[in-house]
């Protein structure tokens, strides 16, 4: 959803192609306007990914289509599709989109194994997402925020002050410091 909305905003198509504003898990296809530009068309290339029903790859594609991109597809690979009945269960797909299964798992871990919950979902616990209803609410808020303003804002990166030691790189030693270090090693070896 985020990538689709950012792309359409960059191409000045965001107002013309809103996508599916209410995420309900139903099949959605972008309709071409009578007058004006055609929708941005993209083709899904899964590469080496496996095309199994319910794969995350197809959830990403569903988000892009809901965001307003035209991607040729059908509903056979979405989570909740029943190949025997040849029908998509929209409630299952909607629950997967909003992470209800994750919320239920978090709640069961909280009851059964709180230590594993802290280890596996520590960031969720700090954010107060420990009930089954809190995770879908978080995703709904994220969808609303993406629709409101999808534009990426660059972070201002500042260089460390001169003389401070980086936590990734050791400060480079001067010639005198390197000589002193070698002499100390020789003295320690001879002692």
PDB file of C-alpha atoms in Angstrom:
ATOM      1  CA  UNK A   1       0.000   0.000   0.000  1.00  0.00           C
ATOM      2  CA  UNK A   2       2.750   2.421   0.954  1.00  0.00           C
ATOM      3  CA  UNK A   3       4.827   1.822  -2.183  1.00  0.00           C
ATOM      4  CA  UNK A   4       1.763   2.175  -4.420  1.00  0.00           C
ATOM      5  CA  UNK A   5       0.596   5.409  -2.802  1.00  0.00           C
ATOM      6  CA  UNK A   6       4.123   6.897  -2.931  1.00  0.00           C
ATOM      7  CA  UNK A   7       4.523   5.987  -6.597  1.00  0.00           C
ATOM      8  CA  UNK A   8       1.133   7.405  -7.567  1.00  0.00           C
ATOM      9  CA  UNK A   9       1.841  10.583  -5.586  1.00  0.00           C
ATOM     10  CA  UNK A  10       5.172  10.992  -7.359  1.00  0.00           C
ATOM     11  CA  UNK A  11       3.485  10.545 -10.758  1.00  0.00           C
ATOM     12  CA  UNK A  12       0.583  12.899  -9.849  1.00  0.00           C
ATOM     13  CA  UNK A  13      -1.943  10.069 -10.191  1.00  0.00           C
ATOM     14  CA  UNK A  14      -2.827   9.742  -6.506  1.00  0.00           C
ATOM     15  CA  UNK A  15      -5.973  11.880  -6.779  1.00  0.00           C
ATOM     16  CA  UNK A  16      -7.218  10.102  -9.895  1.00  0.00           C
ATOM     17  CA  UNK A  17      -6.615   6.517  -8.719  1.00  0.00           C
ATOM     18  CA  UNK A  18      -7.455   6.156  -5.027  1.00  0.00           C
ATOM     19  CA  UNK A  19      -7.491   2.375  -5.018  1.00  0.00           C
ATOM     20  CA  UNK A  20      -9.657   0.527  -2.545  1.00  0.00           C
ATOM     21  CA  UNK A  21     -10.127   2.971   0.316  1.00  0.00           C
ATOM     22  CA  UNK A  22     -11.952   0.509   2.564  1.00  0.00           C
ATOM     23  CA  UNK A  23      -9.809  -2.575   3.015  1.00  0.00           C
ATOM     24  CA  UNK A  24     -12.274  -5.433   3.315  1.00  0.00           C
ATOM     25  CA  UNK A  25     -10.443  -8.299   1.583  1.00  0.00           C
ATOM     26  CA  UNK A  26     -12.632  -8.353  -1.505  1.00  0.00           C
ATOM     27  CA  UNK A  27     -11.214  -8.694  -5.005  1.00  0.00           C
ATOM     28  CA  UNK A  28     -10.376  -5.296  -6.470  1.00  0.00           C
ATOM     29  CA  UNK A  29      -9.257  -4.285  -9.947  1.00  0.00           C
ATOM     30  CA  UNK A  30      -8.326  -0.713 -10.888  1.00  0.00           C
ATOM     31  CA  UNK A  31     -10.723   0.737 -13.448  1.00  0.00           C
ATOM     32  CA  UNK A  32      -9.395   2.961 -16.236  1.00  0.00           C
ATOM     33  CA  UNK A  33     -10.842   6.477 -16.355  1.00  0.00           C
ATOM     34  CA  UNK A  34     -12.891   7.658 -19.343  1.00  0.00           C
ATOM     35  CA  UNK A  35     -10.741  10.767 -19.727  1.00  0.00           C
ATOM     36  CA  UNK A  36      -7.300  11.353 -18.368  1.00  0.00           C
ATOM     37  CA  UNK A  37      -4.254   9.172 -17.861  1.00  0.00           C
ATOM     38  CA  UNK A  38      -4.428   5.412 -17.657  1.00  0.00           C
ATOM     39  CA  UNK A  39      -3.569   3.746 -14.339  1.00  0.00           C
ATOM     40  CA  UNK A  40       0.032   2.807 -13.653  1.00  0.00           C
ATOM     41  CA  UNK A  41       0.416  -0.811 -14.732  1.00  0.00           C
ATOM     42  CA  UNK A  42       2.926  -3.149 -13.130  1.00  0.00           C
ATOM     43  CA  UNK A  43       3.551  -6.847 -13.611  1.00  0.00           C
ATOM     44  CA  UNK A  44       4.361  -9.202 -10.769  1.00  0.00           C
ATOM     45  CA  UNK A  45       7.626 -11.098 -11.219  1.00  0.00           C
ATOM     46  CA  UNK A  46       8.010 -13.536  -8.358  1.00  0.00           C
ATOM     47  CA  UNK A  47      11.507 -14.605  -9.354  1.00  0.00           C
ATOM     48  CA  UNK A  48      12.518 -17.655  -7.333  1.00  0.00           C
ATOM     49  CA  UNK A  49       9.643 -17.253  -4.858  1.00  0.00           C
ATOM     50  CA  UNK A  50       7.164 -20.091  -4.683  1.00  0.00           C
ATOM     51  CA  UNK A  51       3.676 -19.386  -5.985  1.00  0.00           C
ATOM     52  CA  UNK A  52       1.727 -21.023  -3.174  1.00  0.00           C
ATOM     53  CA  UNK A  53      -1.711 -19.997  -1.996  1.00  0.00           C
ATOM     54  CA  UNK A  54      -1.431 -17.517   0.854  1.00  0.00           C
ATOM     55  CA  UNK A  55       2.203 -16.581   0.229  1.00  0.00           C
ATOM     56  CA  UNK A  56       3.265 -13.168   1.542  1.00  0.00           C
ATOM     57  CA  UNK A  57       4.273 -12.203  -1.962  1.00  0.00           C
ATOM     58  CA  UNK A  58       0.630 -12.143  -3.016  1.00  0.00           C
ATOM     59  CA  UNK A  59      -0.308 -10.144   0.071  1.00  0.00           C
ATOM     60  CA  UNK A  60       2.191  -7.503  -1.022  1.00  0.00           C
ATOM     61  CA  UNK A  61       0.603  -7.514  -4.456  1.00  0.00           C
ATOM     62  CA  UNK A  62      -2.850  -7.149  -2.879  1.00  0.00           C
ATOM     63  CA  UNK A  63      -1.593  -4.091  -0.987  1.00  0.00           C
ATOM     64  CA  UNK A  64      -0.245  -2.564  -4.194  1.00  0.00           C
ATOM     65  CA  UNK A  65      -3.528  -3.168  -6.010  1.00  0.00           C
ATOM     66  CA  UNK A  66      -5.509  -1.748  -3.090  1.00  0.00           C
ATOM     67  CA  UNK A  67      -3.187   1.258  -3.263  1.00  0.00           C
ATOM     68  CA  UNK A  68      -4.236   2.005  -6.849  1.00  0.00           C
ATOM     69  CA  UNK A  69      -1.764   0.178  -9.106  1.00  0.00           C
ATOM     70  CA  UNK A  70      -3.059  -1.960 -11.931  1.00  0.00           C
ATOM     71  CA  UNK A  71      -1.519  -5.410 -11.614  1.00  0.00           C
ATOM     72  CA  UNK A  72      -3.095  -8.233 -13.630  1.00  0.00           C
ATOM     73  CA  UNK A  73      -4.044 -10.979 -11.166  1.00  0.00           C
ATOM     74  CA  UNK A  74      -6.794 -13.229  -9.908  1.00  0.00           C
ATOM     75  CA  UNK A  75      -7.848 -14.295  -6.436  1.00  0.00           C
ATOM     76  CA  UNK A  76      -6.589 -17.897  -6.581  1.00  0.00           C
ATOM     77  CA  UNK A  77      -3.350 -17.213  -4.660  1.00  0.00           C
ATOM     78  CA  UNK A  78      -4.711 -14.998  -1.878  1.00  0.00           C
ATOM     79  CA  UNK A  79      -4.917 -16.314   1.671  1.00  0.00           C
ATOM     80  CA  UNK A  80      -8.399 -17.689   2.235  1.00  0.00           C
ATOM     81  CA  UNK A  81      -8.976 -19.021  -1.268  1.00  0.00           C
ATOM     82  CA  UNK A  82     -10.609 -22.455  -1.269  1.00  0.00           C
ATOM     83  CA  UNK A  83      -9.610 -24.395  -4.420  1.00  0.00           C
ATOM     84  CA  UNK A  84     -12.364 -27.001  -3.946  1.00  0.00           C
ATOM     85  CA  UNK A  85     -15.166 -24.450  -3.680  1.00  0.00           C
ATOM     86  CA  UNK A  86     -13.323 -22.079  -6.066  1.00  0.00           C
ATOM     87  CA  UNK A  87     -14.214 -19.162  -3.831  1.00  0.00           C
ATOM     88  CA  UNK A  88     -12.287 -16.566  -1.842  1.00  0.00           C
ATOM     89  CA  UNK A  89     -13.163 -16.225   1.839  1.00  0.00           C
ATOM     90  CA  UNK A  90     -12.898 -12.452   2.220  1.00  0.00           C
ATOM     91  CA  UNK A  91     -13.028 -12.578   6.030  1.00  0.00           C
ATOM     92  CA  UNK A  92      -9.932 -14.776   6.159  1.00  0.00           C
ATOM     93  CA  UNK A  93      -8.063 -12.474   3.782  1.00  0.00           C
ATOM     94  CA  UNK A  94      -9.147  -9.393   5.743  1.00  0.00           C
ATOM     95  CA  UNK A  95      -8.017 -10.951   9.023  1.00  0.00           C
ATOM     96  CA  UNK A  96      -4.628 -11.722   7.474  1.00  0.00           C
ATOM     97  CA  UNK A  97      -4.270  -8.180   6.108  1.00  0.00           C
ATOM     98  CA  UNK A  98      -4.925  -6.685   9.524  1.00  0.00           C
ATOM     99  CA  UNK A  99      -2.806  -9.237  11.414  1.00  0.00           C
ATOM    100  CA  UNK A 100      -5.575 -10.715  13.538  1.00  0.00           C
ATOM    101  CA  UNK A 101      -3.756 -14.064  13.543  1.00  0.00           C
ATOM    102  CA  UNK A 102      -0.673 -12.335  14.965  1.00  0.00           C
ATOM    103  CA  UNK A 103      -2.773 -10.663  17.668  1.00  0.00           C
ATOM    104  CA  UNK A 104      -4.277 -14.005  18.672  1.00  0.00           C
ATOM    105  CA  UNK A 105      -0.804 -15.564  18.822  1.00  0.00           C
ATOM    106  CA  UNK A 106       0.474 -12.694  20.984  1.00  0.00           C
ATOM    107  CA  UNK A 107      -2.461 -13.089  23.343  1.00  0.00           C
ATOM    108  CA  UNK A 108      -1.957 -16.866  23.646  1.00  0.00           C
ATOM    109  CA  UNK A 109       1.769 -16.360  24.308  1.00  0.00           C
ATOM    110  CA  UNK A 110       0.909 -13.819  27.011  1.00  0.00           C
ATOM    111  CA  UNK A 111      -1.228 -16.422  28.761  1.00  0.00           C
ATOM    112  CA  UNK A 112       1.034 -19.438  28.253  1.00  0.00           C
ATOM    113  CA  UNK A 113       4.640 -18.207  28.010  1.00  0.00           C
ATOM    114  CA  UNK A 114       5.245 -14.537  28.954  1.00  0.00           C
ATOM    115  CA  UNK A 115       9.031 -14.938  28.663  1.00  0.00           C
ATOM    116  CA  UNK A 116       8.769 -16.049  25.034  1.00  0.00           C
ATOM    117  CA  UNK A 117       6.354 -13.187  24.390  1.00  0.00           C
ATOM    118  CA  UNK A 118       8.912 -10.657  25.629  1.00  0.00           C
ATOM    119  CA  UNK A 119      11.646 -12.263  23.566  1.00  0.00           C
ATOM    120  CA  UNK A 120       9.667 -12.624  20.358  1.00  0.00           C
ATOM    121  CA  UNK A 121       7.417  -9.542  20.496  1.00  0.00           C
ATOM    122  CA  UNK A 122       9.335  -7.147  22.730  1.00  0.00           C
ATOM    123  CA  UNK A 123       8.694  -4.118  20.518  1.00  0.00           C
ATOM    124  CA  UNK A 124       4.990  -4.925  20.374  1.00  0.00           C
ATOM    125  CA  UNK A 125       4.850  -5.175  24.183  1.00  0.00           C
ATOM    126  CA  UNK A 126       6.595  -1.801  24.586  1.00  0.00           C
ATOM    127  CA  UNK A 127       4.026  -0.280  22.220  1.00  0.00           C
ATOM    128  CA  UNK A 128       1.191  -1.813  24.299  1.00  0.00           C
ATOM    129  CA  UNK A 129       0.089  -4.308  21.651  1.00  0.00           C
ATOM    130  CA  UNK A 130      -0.582  -7.298  23.874  1.00  0.00           C
ATOM    131  CA  UNK A 131      -4.253  -8.037  23.099  1.00  0.00           C
ATOM    132  CA  UNK A 132      -5.784  -9.622  20.021  1.00  0.00           C
ATOM    133  CA  UNK A 133      -7.695  -6.408  19.179  1.00  0.00           C
ATOM    134  CA  UNK A 134      -4.715  -4.057  19.437  1.00  0.00           C
ATOM    135  CA  UNK A 135      -2.803  -5.375  16.404  1.00  0.00           C
ATOM    136  CA  UNK A 136      -5.644  -4.819  13.873  1.00  0.00           C
ATOM    137  CA  UNK A 137      -6.145  -1.338  15.327  1.00  0.00           C
ATOM    138  CA  UNK A 138      -2.458  -0.616  14.706  1.00  0.00           C
ATOM    139  CA  UNK A 139      -2.773  -1.723  11.066  1.00  0.00           C
ATOM    140  CA  UNK A 140      -5.923   0.363  10.568  1.00  0.00           C
ATOM    141  CA  UNK A 141      -4.075   3.406  11.922  1.00  0.00           C
ATOM    142  CA  UNK A 142      -1.132   2.660   9.616  1.00  0.00           C
ATOM    143  CA  UNK A 143      -3.425   2.411   6.593  1.00  0.00           C
ATOM    144  CA  UNK A 144      -5.054   5.731   7.509  1.00  0.00           C
ATOM    145  CA  UNK A 145      -1.657   7.402   7.951  1.00  0.00           C
ATOM    146  CA  UNK A 146      -0.436   6.078   4.592  1.00  0.00           C
ATOM    147  CA  UNK A 147      -3.552   7.356   2.844  1.00  0.00           C
ATOM    148  CA  UNK A 148      -3.241  10.730   4.569  1.00  0.00           C
ATOM    149  CA  UNK A 149       0.399  11.413   3.674  1.00  0.00           C
ATOM    150  CA  UNK A 150       2.413   8.792   1.747  1.00  0.00           C
ATOM    151  CA  UNK A 151       5.306  11.137   0.951  1.00  0.00           C
ATOM    152  CA  UNK A 152       8.717  10.022   2.217  1.00  0.00           C
ATOM    153  CA  UNK A 153      10.562  12.565   4.341  1.00  0.00           C
ATOM    154  CA  UNK A 154      14.312  12.223   4.451  1.00  0.00           C
ATOM    155  CA  UNK A 155      15.970  12.105   7.826  1.00  0.00           C
ATOM    156  CA  UNK A 156      18.631  14.692   8.468  1.00  0.00           C
ATOM    157  CA  UNK A 157      21.859  12.844   9.058  1.00  0.00           C
ATOM    158  CA  UNK A 158      24.512  14.588  11.091  1.00  0.00           C
ATOM    159  CA  UNK A 159      28.170  13.707  11.102  1.00  0.00           C
ATOM    160  CA  UNK A 160      29.683  12.841  14.457  1.00  0.00           C
ATOM    161  CA  UNK A 161      31.651  15.593  16.131  1.00  0.00           C
ATOM    162  CA  UNK A 162      35.376  15.664  15.479  1.00  0.00           C
ATOM    163  CA  UNK A 163      37.331  13.508  17.879  1.00  0.00           C
ATOM    164  CA  UNK A 164      34.416  11.228  18.835  1.00  0.00           C
ATOM    165  CA  UNK A 165      34.898   7.514  18.403  1.00  0.00           C
ATOM    166  CA  UNK A 166      32.422   5.720  16.184  1.00  0.00           C
ATOM    167  CA  UNK A 167      30.889   2.589  17.602  1.00  0.00           C
ATOM    168  CA  UNK A 168      31.574   0.776  14.326  1.00  0.00           C
ATOM    169  CA  UNK A 169      35.067   1.918  13.424  1.00  0.00           C
ATOM    170  CA  UNK A 170      38.106   2.368  15.605  1.00  0.00           C
ATOM    171  CA  UNK A 171      39.716   5.775  15.490  1.00  0.00           C
ATOM    172  CA  UNK A 172      42.738   5.773  13.223  1.00  0.00           C
ATOM    173  CA  UNK A 173      46.019   5.832  15.125  1.00  0.00           C
ATOM    174  CA  UNK A 174      48.719   8.372  14.317  1.00  0.00           C
ATOM    175  CA  UNK A 175      52.242   7.303  13.389  1.00  0.00           C
ATOM    176  CA  UNK A 176      53.535   8.001  16.911  1.00  0.00           C
ATOM    177  CA  UNK A 177      50.681   6.009  18.487  1.00  0.00           C
ATOM    178  CA  UNK A 178      51.329   3.029  16.194  1.00  0.00           C
ATOM    179  CA  UNK A 179      55.085   3.111  17.000  1.00  0.00           C
ATOM    180  CA  UNK A 180      54.310   3.324  20.720  1.00  0.00           C
ATOM    181  CA  UNK A 181      51.947   0.336  20.447  1.00  0.00           C
ATOM    182  CA  UNK A 182      54.618  -1.762  18.695  1.00  0.00           C
ATOM    183  CA  UNK A 183      57.233  -0.805  21.319  1.00  0.00           C
ATOM    184  CA  UNK A 184      54.821  -1.797  24.116  1.00  0.00           C
ATOM    185  CA  UNK A 185      54.259  -5.190  22.498  1.00  0.00           C
ATOM    186  CA  UNK A 186      58.036  -5.724  22.135  1.00  0.00           C
ATOM    187  CA  UNK A 187      58.578  -4.729  25.768  1.00  0.00           C
ATOM    188  CA  UNK A 188      55.822  -7.083  26.940  1.00  0.00           C
ATOM    189  CA  UNK A 189      57.306  -9.906  24.880  1.00  0.00           C
ATOM    190  CA  UNK A 190      60.828  -9.338  26.240  1.00  0.00           C
ATOM    191  CA  UNK A 191      59.674  -9.081  29.854  1.00  0.00           C
TER     192      UNK A 191
END
